[in-house]
Amino acid sequence: LSGFEGSEEAAGPGYDGGYVKVALRDKEEDDEATRAGVIACIKSLTARFDLSDIAILTRTNDDVALVTEWLLEEGIPVESERTLDISAHFLIKELISFLTFLELPIDDMAFAGFILGEIFETASGLKREEIAQFIFEANTAEAAGGTERGPLYKAFRRAYPELWDRYINVLFKKAGTMPLYEFVVSITNIYGIFEHFASHQAFLMRLLELIKEKEDDCISIGAFLEYLNEAPVKDLFVRVKSSGAVRALTVHQAKGLQFGVTIVPFLSMNPKVGSSDDFGYKRSGRSRGRPYVVRSDGENIQLVYLSKNHIGFSEKLRELYEEEYTKALIDELNTAYVALTRAQYEMYIFVPLKAGTKTNSMRLLLPNDRFEWGKEIAYPERKAKDAAKVLPLSPSRLHDWIPFIKQEFSGGREVMRRESILRGDIIHYILSCVGNLHGADVDAVIEEALKQGTARFRHVDPIKPYESVIRALLNDRRFAFIFYAEKGRVFREKQVVTAGGEMRIIDRVIVTDTTVDIVDYKSSAAPDLAAAYRAQIAEYKSLMGELYPGRDVRGFLLYLDTFTTEEL
């Protein structure tokens, strides 16, 4: 301690000025006057400070919500737990309404909440007024006819079949059949949410992060909605900072922070004994608990109820009450100290008459004859940071992986034809082991390919009967251009990545100086798959055309059941 003996606090360079203004509120409930004072204060400060330099400090989260509403109603950008809580964001509310409807289609409120929202209006082009009129008429038409109205979505399906099929039915049929994360990504892609609401993507990304974080415990829409309803605030908070916005936060959250200007709209102090709430009281006077304290003598623990009405009957209770009151008073003073020491340049304080239901003790600590200290001046350095412009991020693009996941699974048709498909798969694999046979020992190549096929299909015994099929295929002169490339290079199972990042594997590609031949093996020439085959070969030709520009690209199908080829 001797090292700091004689030390005293002094302002640093550039901090020797400053301004403090106190405004008393003499009515018990004078929030409107405080609101007007706070708004006027912020508007006057914008001439000398950036909005991000201004912080509003309150005692409770309820007061944070209150001042946030004040600023939003005045069109003043504000950053607080209220504005950064995804559950309070309009886009997230609409998405939750849509998920609620998909989980329970008879929930008319959820369906109406979604189709009346900005997501649906922006994507569909259907104006909110028309939707509102439709809902009104759907409710009154059946009521007038004396019949019980069915679910609202059925009436919408009848009235707007095209919009239903395009924007709702495609998701209605998939609800509950895929992971929730991928499902919500599909919703954002169908409605173009990231493109239409790029400035709000932080809230959308936080929702998706939350779904991903909770996917082990919340595997269904209903489970996630139940979690979201009870989720702690910290889970719902978007961890980003916006530029050019006033900050609204509690005194507790402001510990260790500093701001250019602070506004304290409800500077109050009312020490209370016990654990009524985190900050001693609420301005409304409604306490969250009772004045209980825990006492321990080393061996026993006691829960003691302390009331001012009882201390006159017990000296021990009086001593205990005074001890706890002293602690509460110190806590109140500490909280006031934090609130009054966060400002670097200027501070504006509004002091109400009441703290809860009692007289505000803070007024006893303020002088009665003076309400201003220092003077308002311009601080040029506060605007210097504006030179560094904030560049907005481009909209995120999330890939919908469901179509590619589907490719990994067989459909019903494949199950019904599993024996034929297994035969084709075996021949297909053996052929994938056969390279360019021009100038090669064909017998040795076939033996090696069969050996690899045996190792690959161990459950098929024996695989030797496929040798005659392979030999017949390789010795057929019709297919010489596929297996005997005199002047070209042969690629087996050639992997190609599309512009969209999707992997394609082409069975066989023969490349010469002037041509590119694509060959894809098929188990059979199924008529119902002809269109899919054509589309597949067309895509392969397009990909090879980009890789080998200026060359003649041809595409062939080799049917393994009939030993025929088809050029597409």
Coordinates of C-alpha atoms in Angstrom, one line a residue:
L1 CA 0.0 0.0 0.0
S2 CA 2.9 2.3 0.6
G3 CA 3.6 2.3 -3.1
F4 CA 0.3 4.1 -3.7
E5 CA 0.4 6.4 -0.7
G6 CA -0.4 10.0 -1.7
S7 CA -1.7 9.0 -5.2
E8 CA -4.8 10.6 -6.5
E9 CA -6.9 10.3 -9.6
A10 CA -6.2 12.7 -12.5
A11 CA -7.7 13.0 -16.0
G12 CA -5.6 11.9 -18.9
P13 CA -4.7 14.0 -21.9
G14 CA -7.9 15.1 -23.7
Y15 CA -10.1 14.1 -20.8
D16 CA -9.9 17.3 -18.7
G17 CA -13.2 18.7 -19.8
G18 CA -16.6 17.0 -19.9
Y19 CA -20.2 17.7 -19.1
V20 CA -22.8 16.3 -16.7
K21 CA -26.4 17.2 -16.6
V22 CA -29.0 16.0 -14.1
A23 CA -32.8 16.1 -14.6
L24 CA -35.2 15.5 -11.7
R25 CA -38.5 13.8 -12.3
D26 CA -41.0 14.9 -9.6
K27 CA -43.9 12.7 -10.6
E28 CA -44.1 9.1 -9.5
E29 CA -44.9 7.8 -13.0
D30 CA -43.2 10.2 -15.4
D31 CA -41.8 7.8 -18.1
E32 CA -43.2 10.0 -20.9
A33 CA -41.2 13.0 -19.7
T34 CA -38.1 10.8 -19.3
R35 CA -38.7 9.4 -22.8
A36 CA -38.9 12.9 -24.3
G37 CA -35.8 13.9 -22.5
V38 CA -33.8 10.9 -23.6
I39 CA -34.9 11.3 -27.3
A40 CA -34.1 15.0 -27.3
C41 CA -30.7 14.3 -25.6
I42 CA -29.7 11.7 -28.3
K43 CA -30.8 14.0 -31.2
S44 CA -28.8 16.9 -29.8
L45 CA -25.7 14.6 -29.3
T46 CA -25.6 13.4 -32.9
A47 CA -24.1 16.8 -33.9
R48 CA -21.0 16.0 -31.9
F49 CA -20.9 12.3 -31.4
D50 CA -21.5 9.2 -33.5
L51 CA -24.5 7.1 -32.3
S52 CA -22.2 4.2 -31.5
D53 CA -20.6 6.5 -28.9
I54 CA -23.8 6.7 -26.9
A55 CA -24.9 4.2 -24.3
I56 CA -28.1 4.0 -22.2
L57 CA -27.6 2.3 -18.9
T58 CA -30.5 0.9 -16.9
R59 CA -31.0 -1.3 -13.8
T60 CA -33.0 -4.1 -15.3
N61 CA -33.6 -5.9 -18.6
D62 CA -37.2 -4.7 -18.5
D63 CA -36.0 -1.1 -18.7
V64 CA -33.6 -2.0 -21.5
A65 CA -36.6 -3.3 -23.4
L66 CA -38.5 -0.1 -22.6
V67 CA -35.9 2.4 -23.9
T68 CA -35.2 0.1 -26.9
E69 CA -38.9 0.6 -27.8
W70 CA -38.6 4.3 -27.4
L71 CA -35.7 4.6 -29.8
L72 CA -37.1 2.2 -32.4
E73 CA -40.4 4.1 -32.4
E74 CA -38.4 7.3 -33.1
G75 CA -36.4 5.6 -35.9
I76 CA -33.1 5.8 -33.9
P77 CA -30.9 2.7 -34.5
V78 CA -30.3 0.9 -31.2
E79 CA -28.4 -2.2 -30.3
S80 CA -29.5 -4.2 -27.2
E81 CA -30.5 -7.7 -26.2
R82 CA -33.9 -6.8 -27.4
T83 CA -32.8 -5.9 -30.9
L84 CA -30.2 -8.7 -31.0
D85 CA -32.5 -11.4 -29.7
I86 CA -33.5 -13.6 -32.6
S87 CA -36.8 -14.5 -31.0
A88 CA -37.8 -10.8 -31.2
H89 CA -36.7 -10.4 -34.9
F90 CA -39.5 -10.2 -37.4
L91 CA -37.9 -12.7 -39.9
I92 CA -37.3 -15.3 -37.2
K93 CA -40.8 -14.8 -35.9
E94 CA -42.1 -15.5 -39.4
L95 CA -39.9 -18.6 -39.9
I96 CA -41.0 -19.9 -36.5
S97 CA -44.7 -19.4 -37.5
F98 CA -44.1 -21.4 -40.7
L99 CA -42.4 -24.2 -38.8
T100 CA -45.2 -24.2 -36.3
F101 CA -47.7 -24.5 -39.1
L102 CA -45.7 -27.4 -40.7
E103 CA -45.6 -29.2 -37.4
L104 CA -49.3 -28.6 -36.8
P105 CA -51.2 -27.7 -40.0
I106 CA -54.4 -27.0 -38.2
D107 CA -52.8 -24.0 -36.4
D108 CA -54.5 -21.2 -38.3
M109 CA -52.7 -18.5 -36.3
A110 CA -49.3 -19.8 -37.3
F111 CA -50.2 -20.1 -41.0
A112 CA -51.8 -16.7 -41.1
G113 CA -48.8 -15.2 -39.3
F114 CA -46.5 -16.5 -42.0
I115 CA -48.4 -15.6 -45.1
L116 CA -49.0 -12.1 -43.7
G117 CA -45.3 -11.7 -43.1
E118 CA -42.6 -10.1 -45.3
I119 CA -41.0 -13.3 -46.3
F120 CA -44.0 -14.7 -48.1
E121 CA -45.1 -11.3 -49.5
T122 CA -41.6 -10.6 -50.9
A123 CA -41.2 -14.0 -52.5
S124 CA -44.8 -14.5 -53.8
G125 CA -45.6 -11.0 -54.8
L126 CA -49.0 -11.3 -53.1
K127 CA -49.8 -8.1 -51.3
R128 CA -50.5 -8.2 -47.6
E129 CA -53.8 -6.4 -48.0
E130 CA -55.0 -9.1 -50.4
I131 CA -54.0 -11.9 -48.0
A132 CA -55.7 -10.1 -45.1
Q133 CA -58.9 -9.8 -47.2
F134 CA -58.6 -13.5 -48.1
I135 CA -58.3 -14.5 -44.4
F136 CA -61.3 -12.3 -43.5
E137 CA -63.5 -13.8 -46.3
A138 CA -62.4 -17.4 -45.4
N139 CA -63.6 -16.8 -41.9
T140 CA -66.9 -15.1 -42.8
A141 CA -67.9 -17.2 -45.8
E142 CA -68.3 -20.5 -44.0
A143 CA -69.7 -18.8 -40.9
A144 CA -72.4 -17.3 -43.0
G145 CA -73.2 -20.7 -44.5
G146 CA -73.5 -22.2 -41.1
T147 CA -70.7 -24.7 -41.6
E148 CA -67.7 -25.2 -39.5
R149 CA -64.6 -23.8 -41.2
G150 CA -61.8 -26.2 -42.0
P151 CA -58.1 -25.4 -41.6
L152 CA -57.1 -22.1 -43.2
Y153 CA -54.4 -23.7 -45.3
K154 CA -57.0 -25.7 -47.3
A155 CA -58.8 -22.5 -48.2
F156 CA -55.5 -21.0 -49.3
R157 CA -54.7 -24.0 -51.4
R158 CA -58.1 -23.7 -53.2
A159 CA -57.7 -19.9 -53.7
Y160 CA -54.0 -19.9 -54.7
P161 CA -53.1 -23.3 -56.1
E162 CA -50.0 -22.1 -57.9
L163 CA -48.5 -20.3 -54.9
W164 CA -49.4 -23.2 -52.7
D165 CA -47.5 -25.7 -55.0
R166 CA -44.5 -23.4 -55.5
Y167 CA -43.9 -22.1 -52.0
I168 CA -45.7 -24.2 -49.5
N169 CA -46.6 -27.7 -50.7
V170 CA -43.0 -28.5 -51.7
L171 CA -42.1 -28.0 -48.0
F172 CA -45.4 -29.3 -46.6
K173 CA -44.7 -32.7 -48.0
K174 CA -41.1 -32.8 -46.7
A175 CA -41.7 -31.7 -43.2
G176 CA -40.4 -34.2 -40.7
T177 CA -38.6 -36.3 -43.4
M178 CA -35.2 -34.6 -43.3
P179 CA -32.8 -33.1 -40.8
L180 CA -34.2 -29.8 -39.4
Y181 CA -31.0 -27.8 -40.4
E182 CA -31.2 -28.9 -44.1
F183 CA -35.0 -28.4 -44.0
V184 CA -34.6 -24.7 -42.9
V185 CA -31.9 -24.2 -45.4
S186 CA -34.4 -25.4 -48.1
I187 CA -36.9 -22.8 -46.8
T188 CA -34.4 -20.0 -47.1
N189 CA -33.5 -21.0 -50.6
I190 CA -37.1 -21.4 -51.8
Y191 CA -38.0 -18.0 -50.5
G192 CA -34.7 -16.3 -51.3
I193 CA -34.5 -15.0 -47.8
F194 CA -30.8 -14.3 -47.8
E195 CA -31.0 -12.4 -51.1
H196 CA -34.2 -10.4 -50.1
F197 CA -33.1 -9.6 -46.6
A198 CA -29.3 -9.4 -46.8
S199 CA -29.0 -6.9 -44.0
H200 CA -30.6 -9.3 -41.6
Q201 CA -28.5 -12.3 -42.4
A202 CA -26.8 -12.3 -38.9
F203 CA -30.2 -13.3 -37.3
L204 CA -30.8 -16.0 -39.9
M205 CA -27.3 -17.4 -39.4
R206 CA -27.7 -17.5 -35.6
L207 CA -31.0 -19.4 -36.0
L208 CA -29.3 -22.0 -38.2
E209 CA -26.3 -22.2 -35.8
L210 CA -28.8 -22.8 -33.0
I211 CA -30.5 -25.6 -34.9
K212 CA -27.1 -27.2 -35.6
E213 CA -26.0 -26.9 -32.0
K214 CA -29.2 -28.5 -30.7
E215 CA -29.7 -31.1 -33.4
D216 CA -28.7 -34.0 -31.2
D217 CA -31.4 -33.1 -28.6
C218 CA -33.9 -31.5 -30.9
I219 CA -34.3 -33.9 -33.9
S220 CA -37.8 -32.8 -34.8
I221 CA -39.5 -29.5 -35.6
G222 CA -41.7 -29.8 -32.5
A223 CA -38.7 -30.6 -30.2
F224 CA -36.8 -27.5 -31.5
L225 CA -39.8 -25.2 -31.1
E226 CA -40.3 -26.5 -27.5
Y227 CA -36.6 -25.7 -26.8
L228 CA -36.9 -22.3 -28.4
N229 CA -39.8 -21.4 -26.2
E230 CA -37.8 -22.0 -23.1
A231 CA -34.3 -21.1 -24.4
P232 CA -32.1 -18.9 -22.2
V233 CA -31.5 -15.4 -23.5
K234 CA -27.8 -16.0 -24.0
D235 CA -28.6 -18.7 -26.6
L236 CA -30.8 -16.4 -28.6
F237 CA -28.4 -13.4 -28.6
V238 CA -26.7 -12.5 -32.0
R239 CA -23.0 -12.1 -31.3
V240 CA -22.4 -9.2 -33.7
K241 CA -22.0 -5.5 -33.4
S242 CA -23.7 -3.0 -35.7
S243 CA -22.2 0.3 -36.6
G244 CA -23.9 3.6 -36.0
A245 CA -26.3 2.5 -33.3
V246 CA -27.0 3.5 -29.7
R247 CA -26.3 0.8 -27.2
A248 CA -28.8 0.0 -24.5
L249 CA -27.7 -2.3 -21.7
T250 CA -27.9 -2.9 -18.0
V251 CA -25.4 -1.4 -15.5
H252 CA -24.3 -4.9 -14.7
Q253 CA -23.4 -5.6 -18.3
A254 CA -21.6 -2.2 -18.5
K255 CA -19.0 -3.2 -15.9
G256 CA -15.5 -2.7 -17.3
L257 CA -16.7 -0.9 -20.3
Q258 CA -16.6 2.8 -21.3
F259 CA -18.5 4.9 -23.7
G260 CA -18.2 8.4 -25.1
V261 CA -21.5 9.5 -23.7
T262 CA -23.8 7.7 -21.2
I263 CA -27.5 8.3 -20.5
V264 CA -28.9 7.0 -17.2
P265 CA -32.7 7.4 -17.6
F266 CA -33.7 5.9 -14.2
L267 CA -31.0 6.6 -11.6
S268 CA -32.5 5.2 -8.5
M269 CA -31.4 3.6 -5.2
N270 CA -33.5 1.7 -2.8
P271 CA -31.6 -0.8 -0.5
K272 CA -33.6 -4.0 0.2
V273 CA -32.8 -6.7 2.6
G274 CA -32.7 -10.2 1.1
S275 CA -32.8 -11.6 -2.5
S276 CA -35.7 -9.8 -4.1
D277 CA -34.0 -9.7 -7.5
D278 CA -30.6 -9.3 -9.1
F279 CA -30.6 -5.5 -8.7
G280 CA -32.5 -4.9 -5.5
Y281 CA -35.8 -3.8 -6.9
K282 CA -37.9 -3.1 -10.0
R283 CA -39.3 0.3 -10.8
S284 CA -42.8 -1.0 -10.7
G285 CA -42.3 -2.1 -7.1
R286 CA -43.1 -5.7 -7.9
S287 CA -40.5 -7.9 -6.1
R288 CA -39.5 -11.3 -7.5
G289 CA -38.8 -12.8 -4.1
R290 CA -38.9 -12.4 -0.4
P291 CA -36.3 -11.0 2.0
Y292 CA -34.7 -14.3 3.0
V293 CA -31.1 -14.6 4.1
V294 CA -28.9 -17.6 4.7
R295 CA -26.9 -17.8 7.9
S296 CA -24.3 -20.4 8.9
D297 CA -22.5 -20.9 12.2
G298 CA -20.0 -23.4 10.7
E299 CA -22.1 -26.4 11.5
N300 CA -25.7 -25.5 10.7
I301 CA -27.3 -23.5 8.0
Q302 CA -30.4 -21.4 8.7
L303 CA -32.8 -19.7 6.3
V304 CA -34.0 -16.5 8.1
Y305 CA -36.9 -14.3 7.0
L306 CA -36.2 -10.7 7.7
S307 CA -39.0 -8.1 7.9
K308 CA -38.7 -4.6 9.2
N309 CA -42.0 -5.2 11.1
H310 CA -40.4 -8.0 13.2
I311 CA -37.1 -6.4 14.2
G312 CA -38.7 -4.6 17.1
F313 CA -39.4 -7.9 18.9
S314 CA -35.9 -9.3 18.7
E315 CA -32.5 -7.6 19.2
K316 CA -30.9 -10.5 17.3
L317 CA -33.2 -9.9 14.3
R318 CA -32.5 -6.2 14.5
E319 CA -28.7 -6.7 14.4
L320 CA -29.1 -9.2 11.5
Y321 CA -31.4 -6.8 9.6
E322 CA -29.0 -3.9 10.0
E323 CA -26.1 -6.0 8.9
E324 CA -28.0 -7.1 5.7
Y325 CA -29.3 -3.6 5.1
T326 CA -25.7 -2.3 5.2
K327 CA -24.7 -4.9 2.6
A328 CA -27.7 -4.0 0.4
L329 CA -26.8 -0.3 0.7
I330 CA -23.2 -1.0 -0.3
D331 CA -24.4 -3.0 -3.3
E332 CA -26.7 -0.1 -4.3
L333 CA -23.8 2.4 -4.0
N334 CA -21.5 0.1 -6.0
T335 CA -24.2 -0.2 -8.8
A336 CA -24.6 3.6 -8.8
Y337 CA -20.8 4.0 -8.9
V338 CA -20.6 1.8 -12.0
A339 CA -23.4 3.7 -13.7
L340 CA -21.8 7.0 -13.0
T341 CA -18.3 6.1 -14.1
R342 CA -18.7 4.7 -17.6
A343 CA -18.7 8.0 -19.5
Q344 CA -15.5 9.4 -21.1
Y345 CA -16.9 12.8 -22.1
E346 CA -20.5 13.5 -21.2
M347 CA -23.2 12.1 -18.9
Y348 CA -27.0 12.7 -18.7
I349 CA -28.9 11.6 -15.7
F350 CA -32.6 11.4 -15.1
V351 CA -33.6 10.9 -11.4
P352 CA -37.2 9.8 -10.7
L353 CA -39.0 10.6 -7.5
K354 CA -39.7 7.0 -6.6
A355 CA -37.6 3.8 -6.5
G356 CA -40.2 1.0 -6.6
T357 CA -42.8 2.0 -4.0
K358 CA -40.4 4.1 -1.9
T359 CA -38.7 7.5 -2.1
N360 CA -35.7 7.4 -4.3
S361 CA -32.7 7.5 -1.9
M362 CA -30.4 8.7 -4.7
R363 CA -32.0 12.1 -4.5
L364 CA -30.4 12.5 -1.1
L365 CA -26.9 12.2 -2.6
L366 CA -27.4 14.9 -5.2
P367 CA -27.1 18.6 -4.6
N368 CA -30.4 20.5 -4.6
D369 CA -29.0 23.7 -6.1
R370 CA -26.9 22.5 -9.0
F371 CA -27.8 20.3 -12.0
E372 CA -25.1 21.0 -14.6
W373 CA -21.3 20.7 -14.5
G374 CA -18.8 21.5 -17.3
K375 CA -19.9 22.5 -20.8
E376 CA -20.8 20.8 -24.0
I377 CA -18.0 21.1 -26.6
A378 CA -17.2 19.5 -29.9
Y379 CA -14.8 16.5 -29.9
P380 CA -13.4 16.3 -33.4
E381 CA -11.6 13.0 -32.7
R382 CA -14.9 11.3 -32.1
K383 CA -15.7 11.6 -35.8
A384 CA -12.3 10.6 -37.0
K385 CA -13.2 6.9 -36.9
D386 CA -16.0 7.6 -39.5
A387 CA -13.3 7.8 -42.1
A388 CA -13.0 4.0 -42.0
K389 CA -16.1 3.0 -43.9
V390 CA -18.0 -0.1 -42.9
L391 CA -18.4 -2.4 -45.9
P392 CA -21.6 -4.6 -45.9
L393 CA -21.1 -8.3 -46.4
S394 CA -22.7 -9.8 -49.5
P395 CA -25.6 -12.2 -48.8
S396 CA -24.7 -15.7 -47.7
R397 CA -25.5 -18.6 -50.0
L398 CA -26.3 -21.8 -48.3
H399 CA -26.3 -25.0 -50.4
D400 CA -29.3 -27.3 -50.2
W401 CA -27.7 -30.7 -49.9
I402 CA -30.9 -32.7 -49.8
P403 CA -30.9 -33.5 -53.6
F404 CA -27.4 -34.8 -53.3
I405 CA -28.1 -36.8 -50.2
K406 CA -30.9 -38.5 -52.1
Q407 CA -28.4 -39.7 -54.7
E408 CA -26.7 -41.8 -52.1
F409 CA -29.9 -43.9 -51.6
S410 CA -31.7 -46.3 -53.8
G411 CA -35.3 -45.9 -54.8
G412 CA -38.0 -48.5 -54.9
R413 CA -37.3 -49.4 -58.5
E414 CA -33.7 -50.4 -57.6
V415 CA -35.0 -52.6 -54.8
M416 CA -37.4 -54.4 -57.1
R417 CA -34.6 -55.1 -59.7
R418 CA -31.8 -55.8 -57.2
E419 CA -30.6 -59.0 -58.9
S420 CA -30.4 -57.4 -62.4
I421 CA -28.7 -54.3 -60.9
L422 CA -26.2 -56.5 -58.9
R423 CA -25.2 -58.2 -62.2
G424 CA -24.8 -54.8 -63.8
D425 CA -22.8 -53.5 -60.9
I426 CA -20.4 -56.4 -61.0
I427 CA -19.8 -56.0 -64.8
H428 CA -19.6 -52.3 -64.3
Y429 CA -16.9 -52.6 -61.6
I430 CA -14.8 -55.2 -63.6
L431 CA -14.9 -52.9 -66.6
S432 CA -13.7 -50.0 -64.4
C433 CA -10.6 -52.1 -63.8
V434 CA -9.9 -52.4 -67.6
G435 CA -7.8 -49.6 -69.0
N436 CA -6.6 -49.1 -72.6
L437 CA -6.3 -52.5 -74.2
H438 CA -4.4 -51.3 -77.3
G439 CA -1.1 -53.2 -77.2
A440 CA -1.9 -54.8 -73.9
D441 CA -2.0 -58.5 -72.8
V442 CA -5.8 -58.8 -72.9
D443 CA -5.9 -62.1 -71.0
A444 CA -3.7 -60.7 -68.2
V445 CA -5.8 -57.6 -67.9
I446 CA -9.0 -59.7 -67.7
E447 CA -7.5 -62.0 -65.1
E448 CA -6.5 -59.0 -62.9
A449 CA -9.9 -57.3 -63.4
L450 CA -11.7 -60.5 -62.3
K451 CA -9.4 -60.8 -59.3
Q452 CA -10.2 -57.2 -58.2
G453 CA -13.9 -57.9 -58.8
T454 CA -13.7 -61.0 -56.6
A455 CA -12.2 -58.9 -53.8
R456 CA -14.8 -56.2 -54.2
F457 CA -17.8 -58.6 -54.3
R458 CA -16.9 -61.2 -51.7
H459 CA -20.5 -62.1 -51.1
V460 CA -20.9 -63.2 -54.7
D461 CA -19.6 -66.7 -55.1
P462 CA -18.4 -67.6 -57.6
I463 CA -17.6 -64.5 -59.8
K464 CA -15.9 -66.7 -62.4
P465 CA -19.0 -67.0 -64.6
Y466 CA -18.7 -63.2 -65.4
E467 CA -15.4 -64.0 -67.3
S468 CA -17.2 -65.1 -70.4
V469 CA -19.4 -62.0 -70.4
I470 CA -16.4 -59.7 -70.0
R471 CA -14.4 -61.6 -72.8
A472 CA -17.4 -61.4 -75.1
L473 CA -17.8 -57.7 -74.5
L474 CA -14.1 -56.9 -74.9
N475 CA -13.7 -59.0 -78.0
D476 CA -16.7 -57.4 -79.8
R477 CA -15.4 -55.2 -82.6
R478 CA -18.4 -52.9 -82.2
F479 CA -16.9 -51.7 -78.9
A480 CA -13.3 -51.4 -80.1
F481 CA -13.4 -47.6 -80.0
I482 CA -14.2 -47.9 -76.3
F483 CA -11.6 -50.3 -75.1
Y484 CA -8.9 -50.1 -77.8
A485 CA -7.7 -46.5 -78.1
E486 CA -4.8 -46.5 -80.6
K487 CA -4.2 -42.7 -80.5
G488 CA -6.0 -41.5 -77.4
R489 CA -5.8 -41.6 -73.6
V490 CA -8.4 -43.5 -71.5
F491 CA -9.7 -42.3 -68.2
R492 CA -11.7 -44.7 -65.9
E493 CA -14.1 -43.4 -63.3
K494 CA -13.1 -39.8 -64.2
Q495 CA -14.2 -37.4 -61.4
V496 CA -15.4 -34.0 -62.5
V497 CA -16.6 -31.1 -60.2
T498 CA -19.4 -28.9 -61.6
A499 CA -19.5 -25.1 -61.2
G500 CA -21.8 -25.7 -58.3
G501 CA -19.3 -27.9 -56.4
E502 CA -21.1 -31.2 -57.2
M503 CA -19.1 -34.3 -57.9
R504 CA -19.7 -36.3 -61.1
I505 CA -18.1 -39.6 -61.9
I506 CA -18.0 -40.6 -65.6
D507 CA -17.5 -44.3 -66.3
R508 CA -15.1 -44.0 -69.2
V509 CA -13.6 -41.1 -71.2
I510 CA -11.4 -41.5 -74.3
V511 CA -9.6 -38.3 -75.3
T512 CA -7.7 -37.7 -78.6
D513 CA -6.3 -34.6 -80.1
T514 CA -9.6 -33.9 -81.9
T515 CA -12.3 -35.9 -80.1
V516 CA -13.7 -36.7 -76.6
D517 CA -15.8 -39.8 -76.3
I518 CA -17.9 -40.3 -73.1
V519 CA -19.1 -43.8 -72.2
D520 CA -21.6 -44.5 -69.4
Y521 CA -22.5 -48.1 -68.5
K522 CA -26.1 -48.9 -67.8
S523 CA -27.6 -52.2 -66.5
S524 CA -30.5 -52.0 -69.0
A525 CA -32.3 -49.7 -71.5
A526 CA -35.2 -48.9 -69.1
P527 CA -37.7 -46.8 -71.1
D528 CA -38.8 -44.9 -67.9
L529 CA -35.2 -43.8 -67.4
A530 CA -34.5 -42.6 -70.9
A531 CA -35.1 -38.9 -70.1
A532 CA -32.8 -39.1 -67.1
Y533 CA -30.1 -40.9 -69.2
R534 CA -30.3 -38.2 -71.8
A535 CA -29.9 -35.4 -69.2
Q536 CA -27.0 -37.2 -67.6
I537 CA -25.1 -37.6 -70.9
A538 CA -25.9 -34.0 -71.8
E539 CA -24.4 -32.8 -68.6
Y540 CA -21.3 -34.9 -69.1
K541 CA -20.8 -33.6 -72.6
S542 CA -21.1 -30.0 -71.3
L543 CA -18.5 -30.6 -68.6
M544 CA -16.1 -32.3 -71.0
G545 CA -16.6 -29.5 -73.6
E546 CA -15.5 -27.0 -71.0
L547 CA -12.4 -29.1 -70.1
Y548 CA -11.5 -29.8 -73.7
P549 CA -12.6 -26.8 -75.7
G550 CA -12.5 -27.1 -79.5
R551 CA -12.8 -30.9 -79.6
D552 CA -15.7 -32.9 -80.9
V553 CA -17.5 -34.3 -77.8
R554 CA -19.7 -37.4 -78.2
G555 CA -21.7 -39.3 -75.6
F556 CA -22.6 -43.0 -75.5
L557 CA -24.6 -45.4 -73.4
L558 CA -23.4 -49.0 -73.2
Y559 CA -26.2 -51.4 -72.1
L560 CA -24.8 -54.3 -70.2
D561 CA -27.8 -56.6 -70.6
T562 CA -28.1 -56.4 -74.4
F563 CA -24.5 -55.5 -75.4
T564 CA -25.7 -52.5 -77.4
T565 CA -24.6 -48.9 -77.5
E566 CA -26.6 -45.7 -78.0
E567 CA -25.2 -42.4 -79.0
L568 CA -26.9 -39.4 -77.4

